[in-house]
Amino acid sequence: MPADPSRFEHSASQSTVADDRACNSCGYNLRGLLTGTPCPECGATIAIKRYAARGDNLTDAPARYLRTYAMWAALTAAGGVATVVVTMGGWLVGGGPFVFVGIGASLVFAGGAAMLTRPRPRGENTIPDATIDDPRWRIAAMASPAAWLLMATSVALLGIATANLWRIADALAFLTWPAFMLALVASIPLHIHLASVAGWAGDTGLASRLRSVAWVFGIGTLTVLAAALFAAIVPDGLAAAIRIAAIGLYAIVGLAMLVGLLGFVQFAAVTAAAVRTNRAQHDRDRRIAERRAAEMSETVDRQFNAPGPPDPVAPIVPAAPPIPESDPPPRIGQGQRIEPAETQNAYDLEPEDPQ
């Protein structure tokens, strides 16, 4: 019967979970438990977390958190793309029944962004980040999609007013433009937050693109507003040149919007890859923990089944000589020969001559 490993000190390859680590299968808090042993909640083997091999990375986050985060990242990307495409399309074509889809898409976008900006789980190796861990910046990023909800609502109202020839249509058309500028500016915190998370995941290229989009939104919006202001106060000839330059600025901002939408899709792909990497690393660490636990169990069994040393207090009794089973039979033709008494010449020698 296998020996109980609890009677022995655990091996050097095993350790006690010192932080609040959740089980990858059920989420049970593994603090104080020994790696390589089963989880008391679901029975999954507690993996050995090798901090020397892996540093602070998104893939080191708990598996349940990663799965939920990847799901919300996908919803945020889908909602963001649908919001921008439907809203901007409805604004350019002057309304249509599909503009109400933009309102629903913006709600999905807002819900996904609110879940993505929640506080992240922090372990003993987590490196603080001024953007991800700042509660004020997280609130700003969480509120970013609200501006796009306002933009989608204004476009929907503009479409209704235009279709019904309401007098308020001109006012709504004028208000839609500042709503669009506000949506761009409000998107900056969310882009920077997602860029920091992408850097946490190790994708520095995606992080740079998202930060570049944020810079273009900020500088482009201010430049467009300044161009509109100068066009209103300068002579007509110079105002025409400013309006032509503003068209180029709009093209740059539109290109930045396209890059930002592709960045959202790539961000969802990065989080999905982090889930797969985390699962592969956990399976590998679990197999290592199971193998080492089995090796330790075999070592314990050998220690219990090995014969113990002699008791130094007990008297030493000399061993008795072996007792033969029976006397060996006599060998014929060897040894002394006994003749009867009446025999005169045992060896049949010739008798001596008479005197």
Short mmCIF file of C-alpha atoms in Angstrom, two decimals:
data_model
loop_
_atom_site.label_atom_id
_atom_site.label_comp_id
_atom_site.label_asym_id
_atom_site.label_seq_id
_atom_site.Cartn_x
_atom_site.Cartn_y
_atom_site.Cartn_z
CA MET A 1 0.00 0.00 0.00
CA PRO A 2 1.43 3.46 -0.85
CA ALA A 3 2.79 5.36 2.06
CA ASP A 4 1.27 8.60 3.26
CA PRO A 5 3.48 11.45 1.98
CA SER A 6 2.24 13.72 4.76
CA ARG A 7 4.55 11.91 7.18
CA PHE A 8 7.57 13.25 5.36
CA GLU A 9 8.87 16.69 4.50
CA HIS A 10 7.97 17.66 0.93
CA SER A 11 10.72 17.59 -1.65
CA ALA A 12 12.59 20.64 -2.91
CA SER A 13 10.59 20.59 -6.15
CA GLN A 14 7.35 21.16 -4.23
CA SER A 15 6.36 24.27 -2.36
CA THR A 16 3.48 25.76 -0.46
CA VAL A 17 1.28 28.28 -2.25
CA ALA A 18 2.04 31.49 -0.36
CA ASP A 19 -0.29 33.90 -2.21
CA ASP A 20 -4.00 33.95 -3.02
CA ARG A 21 -3.87 31.81 -6.15
CA ALA A 22 -7.09 30.54 -7.71
CA CYS A 23 -7.41 27.01 -9.06
CA ASN A 24 -7.43 27.05 -12.87
CA SER A 25 -10.33 24.60 -12.95
CA CYS A 26 -12.74 25.73 -10.23
CA GLY A 27 -11.36 28.99 -8.83
CA TYR A 28 -10.77 27.62 -5.31
CA ASN A 29 -8.22 29.59 -3.27
CA LEU A 30 -5.08 27.42 -3.10
CA ARG A 31 -3.29 29.48 -0.45
CA GLY A 32 -1.48 27.24 2.05
CA LEU A 33 -1.74 24.07 -0.05
CA LEU A 34 1.16 22.03 -1.40
CA THR A 35 1.93 22.00 -5.11
CA GLY A 36 1.58 18.61 -6.72
CA THR A 37 -1.39 17.68 -4.50
CA PRO A 38 -5.02 17.65 -5.66
CA CYS A 39 -7.28 20.65 -5.24
CA PRO A 40 -9.69 19.92 -2.37
CA GLU A 41 -12.59 21.36 -4.38
CA CYS A 42 -12.29 19.74 -7.82
CA GLY A 43 -9.34 17.33 -7.55
CA ALA A 44 -7.18 19.00 -10.20
CA THR A 45 -3.46 18.85 -9.52
CA ILE A 46 -1.99 22.07 -8.16
CA ALA A 47 0.62 23.10 -10.70
CA ILE A 48 4.10 24.30 -9.83
CA LYS A 49 4.30 27.97 -10.73
CA ARG A 50 7.79 28.69 -12.03
CA TYR A 51 8.39 32.38 -11.50
CA ALA A 52 11.95 32.10 -12.77
CA ALA A 53 10.74 31.00 -16.20
CA ARG A 54 7.86 33.44 -16.53
CA GLY A 55 7.71 37.04 -15.44
CA ASP A 56 4.83 39.49 -15.20
CA ASN A 57 2.67 38.82 -18.25
CA LEU A 58 -1.00 38.65 -19.15
CA THR A 59 -0.69 34.88 -19.58
CA ASP A 60 0.21 34.54 -15.87
CA ALA A 61 -3.22 35.83 -14.83
CA PRO A 62 -5.75 33.28 -13.48
CA ALA A 63 -7.35 31.17 -16.17
CA ARG A 64 -10.92 32.11 -15.29
CA TYR A 65 -10.05 35.80 -15.42
CA LEU A 66 -8.37 35.34 -18.81
CA ARG A 67 -11.32 33.47 -20.29
CA THR A 68 -13.74 36.16 -19.14
CA TYR A 69 -11.43 38.94 -20.29
CA ALA A 70 -11.05 37.41 -23.76
CA MET A 71 -14.83 37.10 -24.08
CA TRP A 72 -15.36 40.77 -23.21
CA ALA A 73 -12.52 41.80 -25.52
CA ALA A 74 -14.28 40.04 -28.40
CA LEU A 75 -17.60 41.75 -27.56
CA THR A 76 -15.87 45.13 -27.27
CA ALA A 77 -14.23 44.69 -30.66
CA ALA A 78 -17.49 43.61 -32.30
CA GLY A 79 -19.48 46.40 -30.65
CA GLY A 80 -16.86 49.04 -31.46
CA VAL A 81 -16.61 48.09 -35.13
CA ALA A 82 -20.41 47.95 -35.53
CA THR A 83 -20.86 51.27 -33.72
CA VAL A 84 -18.39 53.18 -35.87
CA VAL A 85 -19.39 51.61 -39.19
CA VAL A 86 -23.17 51.91 -38.69
CA THR A 87 -23.06 55.36 -37.06
CA MET A 88 -20.69 56.93 -39.55
CA GLY A 89 -22.52 55.29 -42.45
CA GLY A 90 -25.86 56.58 -41.21
CA TRP A 91 -24.41 60.06 -40.77
CA LEU A 92 -22.98 60.14 -44.30
CA VAL A 93 -26.07 58.79 -46.06
CA GLY A 94 -28.50 60.85 -44.00
CA GLY A 95 -30.17 58.26 -41.82
CA GLY A 96 -31.96 55.03 -42.60
CA PRO A 97 -33.55 52.26 -40.55
CA PHE A 98 -30.17 50.70 -39.76
CA VAL A 99 -29.07 53.69 -37.68
CA PHE A 100 -30.86 52.21 -34.66
CA VAL A 101 -28.46 49.29 -34.90
CA GLY A 102 -25.72 51.74 -33.98
CA ILE A 103 -27.42 52.46 -30.64
CA GLY A 104 -27.53 48.76 -29.76
CA ALA A 105 -23.95 48.27 -30.93
CA SER A 106 -22.81 51.21 -28.82
CA LEU A 107 -24.46 49.64 -25.76
CA VAL A 108 -22.52 46.41 -26.40
CA PHE A 109 -19.37 48.49 -26.88
CA ALA A 110 -19.96 50.32 -23.59
CA GLY A 111 -20.63 47.11 -21.66
CA GLY A 112 -17.53 45.39 -23.01
CA ALA A 113 -15.32 48.38 -22.26
CA ALA A 114 -16.68 48.56 -18.70
CA MET A 115 -15.69 44.92 -18.11
CA LEU A 116 -12.26 45.32 -19.73
CA THR A 117 -11.37 48.22 -17.47
CA ARG A 118 -12.07 46.40 -14.20
CA PRO A 119 -9.17 46.04 -11.73
CA ARG A 120 -6.85 43.25 -12.80
CA PRO A 121 -5.77 40.44 -10.43
CA ARG A 122 -2.40 41.18 -8.91
CA GLY A 123 0.03 38.55 -7.63
CA GLU A 124 3.34 38.74 -5.85
CA ASN A 125 5.16 39.20 -9.19
CA THR A 126 2.80 41.77 -10.69
CA ILE A 127 4.55 44.97 -11.74
CA PRO A 128 2.42 48.08 -11.04
CA ASP A 129 1.33 50.03 -14.11
CA ALA A 130 0.45 53.72 -13.95
CA THR A 131 -2.33 53.30 -16.53
CA ILE A 132 -3.84 49.89 -15.86
CA ASP A 133 -3.87 50.23 -12.08
CA ASP A 134 -4.89 53.91 -11.87
CA PRO A 135 -8.57 54.01 -10.80
CA ARG A 136 -9.15 57.49 -12.28
CA TRP A 137 -7.77 56.43 -15.65
CA ARG A 138 -9.86 53.27 -15.58
CA ILE A 139 -13.00 55.32 -14.95
CA ALA A 140 -12.14 57.56 -17.89
CA ALA A 141 -11.60 54.54 -20.14
CA MET A 142 -14.84 52.99 -18.91
CA ALA A 143 -16.78 56.14 -19.82
CA SER A 144 -15.29 56.36 -23.33
CA PRO A 145 -18.06 54.49 -25.17
CA ALA A 146 -20.70 56.76 -23.65
CA ALA A 147 -19.68 59.44 -26.14
CA TRP A 148 -20.23 57.02 -29.01
CA LEU A 149 -23.66 56.20 -27.59
CA LEU A 150 -24.43 59.93 -27.72
CA MET A 151 -23.10 60.04 -31.27
CA ALA A 152 -25.24 57.09 -32.37
CA THR A 153 -28.32 58.57 -30.73
CA SER A 154 -27.81 61.94 -32.43
CA VAL A 155 -27.38 60.27 -35.83
CA ALA A 156 -30.54 58.21 -35.26
CA LEU A 157 -32.51 61.34 -34.32
CA LEU A 158 -31.08 63.16 -37.31
CA GLY A 159 -32.25 60.36 -39.58
CA ILE A 160 -35.76 60.47 -38.12
CA ALA A 161 -35.95 64.26 -38.38
CA THR A 162 -34.68 64.23 -41.95
CA ALA A 163 -37.13 61.54 -43.02
CA ASN A 164 -40.08 63.43 -41.49
CA LEU A 165 -38.89 66.88 -42.62
CA TRP A 166 -38.80 68.22 -39.08
CA ARG A 167 -37.46 71.69 -38.52
CA ILE A 168 -35.13 70.39 -35.84
CA ALA A 169 -33.16 68.48 -38.47
CA ASP A 170 -30.81 71.43 -39.10
CA ALA A 171 -30.05 71.78 -35.39
CA LEU A 172 -29.42 68.06 -35.06
CA ALA A 173 -27.12 68.16 -38.08
CA PHE A 174 -25.15 70.94 -36.42
CA LEU A 175 -24.97 69.08 -33.07
CA THR A 176 -23.85 65.82 -34.66
CA TRP A 177 -20.48 67.27 -35.64
CA PRO A 178 -19.40 68.25 -32.07
CA ALA A 179 -20.75 64.89 -30.89
CA PHE A 180 -18.38 63.22 -33.33
CA MET A 181 -15.46 65.33 -32.07
CA LEU A 182 -16.39 64.44 -28.49
CA ALA A 183 -16.50 60.72 -29.36
CA LEU A 184 -12.99 60.91 -30.78
CA VAL A 185 -11.58 62.71 -27.75
CA ALA A 186 -13.40 60.38 -25.35
CA SER A 187 -11.87 57.36 -27.09
CA ILE A 188 -8.35 58.40 -26.08
CA PRO A 189 -8.38 56.93 -22.52
CA LEU A 190 -9.74 53.60 -23.77
CA HIS A 191 -7.10 53.33 -26.50
CA ILE A 192 -4.30 54.11 -24.04
CA HIS A 193 -5.69 51.62 -21.50
CA LEU A 194 -5.86 48.85 -24.09
CA ALA A 195 -2.37 49.79 -25.28
CA SER A 196 -1.05 49.27 -21.74
CA VAL A 197 -2.78 45.89 -21.53
CA ALA A 198 -1.30 44.94 -24.92
CA GLY A 199 2.13 45.87 -23.57
CA TRP A 200 1.39 43.69 -20.52
CA ALA A 201 0.64 40.86 -22.94
CA GLY A 202 3.98 41.43 -24.71
CA ASP A 203 2.59 42.79 -28.01
CA THR A 204 4.55 46.05 -28.19
CA GLY A 205 3.60 46.62 -31.83
CA LEU A 206 -0.12 46.68 -31.04
CA ALA A 207 0.54 48.89 -28.02
CA SER A 208 2.39 51.41 -30.21
CA ARG A 209 -0.40 51.49 -32.81
CA LEU A 210 -3.11 52.07 -30.21
CA ARG A 211 -1.13 54.89 -28.61
CA SER A 212 -0.54 56.43 -32.04
CA VAL A 213 -4.28 56.38 -32.69
CA ALA A 214 -4.83 58.16 -29.37
CA TRP A 215 -2.31 60.86 -30.34
CA VAL A 216 -3.95 61.37 -33.75
CA PHE A 217 -7.39 61.66 -32.15
CA GLY A 218 -6.13 64.27 -29.70
CA ILE A 219 -4.03 66.38 -32.07
CA GLY A 220 -6.36 65.89 -35.04
CA THR A 221 -9.43 66.98 -33.11
CA LEU A 222 -7.73 70.12 -31.80
CA THR A 223 -6.43 70.93 -35.27
CA VAL A 224 -9.84 70.48 -36.88
CA LEU A 225 -11.47 72.71 -34.27
CA ALA A 226 -8.76 75.34 -34.76
CA ALA A 227 -9.20 75.15 -38.54
CA ALA A 228 -12.95 75.63 -38.23
CA LEU A 229 -12.42 78.62 -35.96
CA PHE A 230 -9.91 80.29 -38.27
CA ALA A 231 -12.07 79.61 -41.32
CA ALA A 232 -14.84 81.59 -39.68
CA ILE A 233 -12.74 84.71 -39.00
CA VAL A 234 -10.27 84.93 -41.91
CA PRO A 235 -11.03 86.22 -45.42
CA ASP A 236 -12.82 83.95 -47.85
CA GLY A 237 -9.72 83.07 -49.91
CA LEU A 238 -7.76 81.94 -46.89
CA ALA A 239 -10.82 80.23 -45.44
CA ALA A 240 -11.11 78.09 -48.57
CA ALA A 241 -7.50 76.98 -48.17
CA ILE A 242 -8.12 76.15 -44.52
CA ARG A 243 -11.19 74.09 -45.42
CA ILE A 244 -9.15 72.14 -47.98
CA ALA A 245 -6.50 71.45 -45.32
CA ALA A 246 -9.27 70.38 -42.94
CA ILE A 247 -10.36 67.77 -45.48
CA GLY A 248 -6.88 66.29 -45.32
CA LEU A 249 -7.07 66.28 -41.53
CA TYR A 250 -10.39 64.44 -41.70
CA ALA A 251 -8.77 61.85 -43.96
CA ILE A 252 -5.97 61.34 -41.44
CA VAL A 253 -8.45 61.03 -38.59
CA GLY A 254 -10.50 58.56 -40.60
CA LEU A 255 -7.39 56.47 -41.27
CA ALA A 256 -6.64 56.56 -37.54
CA MET A 257 -10.19 55.34 -36.82
CA LEU A 258 -9.64 52.42 -39.19
CA VAL A 259 -6.33 51.56 -37.48
CA GLY A 260 -8.04 51.81 -34.08
CA LEU A 261 -10.83 49.43 -35.13
CA LEU A 262 -8.28 46.94 -36.45
CA GLY A 263 -6.44 47.39 -33.15
CA PHE A 264 -9.57 46.37 -31.24
CA VAL A 265 -9.83 43.20 -33.34
CA GLN A 266 -6.13 42.43 -32.85
CA PHE A 267 -6.51 43.05 -29.12
CA ALA A 268 -9.27 40.43 -28.98
CA ALA A 269 -6.96 38.02 -30.83
CA VAL A 270 -4.13 38.73 -28.35
CA THR A 271 -6.36 37.94 -25.38
CA ALA A 272 -7.53 34.72 -27.04
CA ALA A 273 -3.90 33.72 -27.62
CA ALA A 274 -3.16 34.49 -23.96
CA VAL A 275 -5.90 32.05 -22.95
CA ARG A 276 -4.41 29.30 -25.11
CA THR A 277 -0.89 29.99 -23.82
CA ASN A 278 -2.08 29.98 -20.22
CA ARG A 279 -3.84 26.64 -20.75
CA ALA A 280 -0.74 25.11 -22.36
CA GLN A 281 1.53 26.37 -19.58
CA HIS A 282 -0.84 25.14 -16.89
CA ASP A 283 -1.07 21.69 -18.49
CA ARG A 284 2.72 21.51 -18.67
CA ASP A 285 3.17 22.61 -15.06
CA ARG A 286 0.45 20.19 -13.96
CA ARG A 287 2.21 17.29 -15.67
CA ILE A 288 5.49 18.30 -14.01
CA ALA A 289 3.77 18.50 -10.62
CA GLU A 290 2.13 15.09 -11.09
CA ARG A 291 5.42 13.50 -12.15
CA ARG A 292 7.30 14.94 -9.21
CA ALA A 293 4.54 13.96 -6.80
CA ALA A 294 4.69 10.40 -8.17
CA GLU A 295 8.47 10.33 -7.78
CA MET A 296 8.16 11.51 -4.21
CA SER A 297 5.52 8.86 -3.49
CA GLU A 298 7.85 6.16 -4.83
CA THR A 299 10.66 7.51 -2.66
CA VAL A 300 8.43 7.39 0.40
CA ASP A 301 7.38 3.82 -0.40
CA ARG A 302 11.00 2.75 -0.67
CA GLN A 303 11.82 4.39 2.65
CA PHE A 304 8.98 2.59 4.40
CA ASN A 305 9.67 -0.80 2.83
CA ALA A 306 13.47 -0.75 3.31
CA PRO A 307 14.81 -2.93 6.24
CA GLY A 308 15.75 -0.90 9.26
CA PRO A 309 19.21 -0.90 10.95
CA PRO A 310 19.90 -3.35 13.83
CA ASP A 311 19.04 -2.29 17.35
CA PRO A 312 22.32 -1.28 19.06
CA VAL A 313 20.90 -2.06 22.55
CA ALA A 314 19.96 -5.70 21.86
CA PRO A 315 22.66 -8.35 22.82
CA ILE A 316 24.50 -9.94 19.97
CA VAL A 317 23.99 -13.76 20.06
CA PRO A 318 26.58 -15.80 18.13
CA ALA A 319 25.13 -17.95 15.45
CA ALA A 320 25.11 -21.72 16.09
CA PRO A 321 27.17 -23.93 13.80
CA PRO A 322 25.19 -25.72 11.15
CA ILE A 323 24.03 -29.24 12.04
CA PRO A 324 24.64 -31.81 9.31
CA GLU A 325 21.68 -33.86 8.28
CA SER A 326 23.53 -37.28 8.48
CA ASP A 327 27.06 -38.79 8.47
CA PRO A 328 28.45 -39.22 5.02
CA PRO A 329 28.57 -42.89 3.80
CA PRO A 330 32.01 -44.68 3.87
CA ARG A 331 33.91 -44.67 0.63
CA ILE A 332 34.93 -48.12 -0.65
CA GLY A 333 38.63 -48.69 -1.20
CA GLN A 334 39.77 -45.91 1.02
CA GLY A 335 40.53 -45.64 4.70
CA GLN A 336 41.71 -48.45 7.12
CA ARG A 337 40.87 -52.05 6.33
CA ILE A 338 39.86 -54.36 9.18
CA GLU A 339 40.51 -58.12 8.68
CA PRO A 340 39.17 -61.01 10.73
CA ALA A 341 41.37 -62.40 13.60
CA GLU A 342 41.93 -65.87 12.05
CA THR A 343 43.65 -64.43 9.08
CA GLN A 344 47.42 -65.03 9.39
CA ASN A 345 48.61 -63.16 6.43
CA ALA A 346 46.51 -60.31 5.63
CA TYR A 347 48.31 -59.54 2.45
CA ASP A 348 48.89 -63.22 1.29
CA LEU A 349 52.70 -62.96 1.57
CA GLU A 350 54.91 -65.98 1.02
CA PRO A 351 55.78 -67.73 4.39
CA GLU A 352 59.27 -67.58 5.73
CA ASP A 353 61.72 -70.49 5.04
CA PRO A 354 62.18 -72.95 7.94
CA GLN A 355 65.50 -72.88 9.75
#
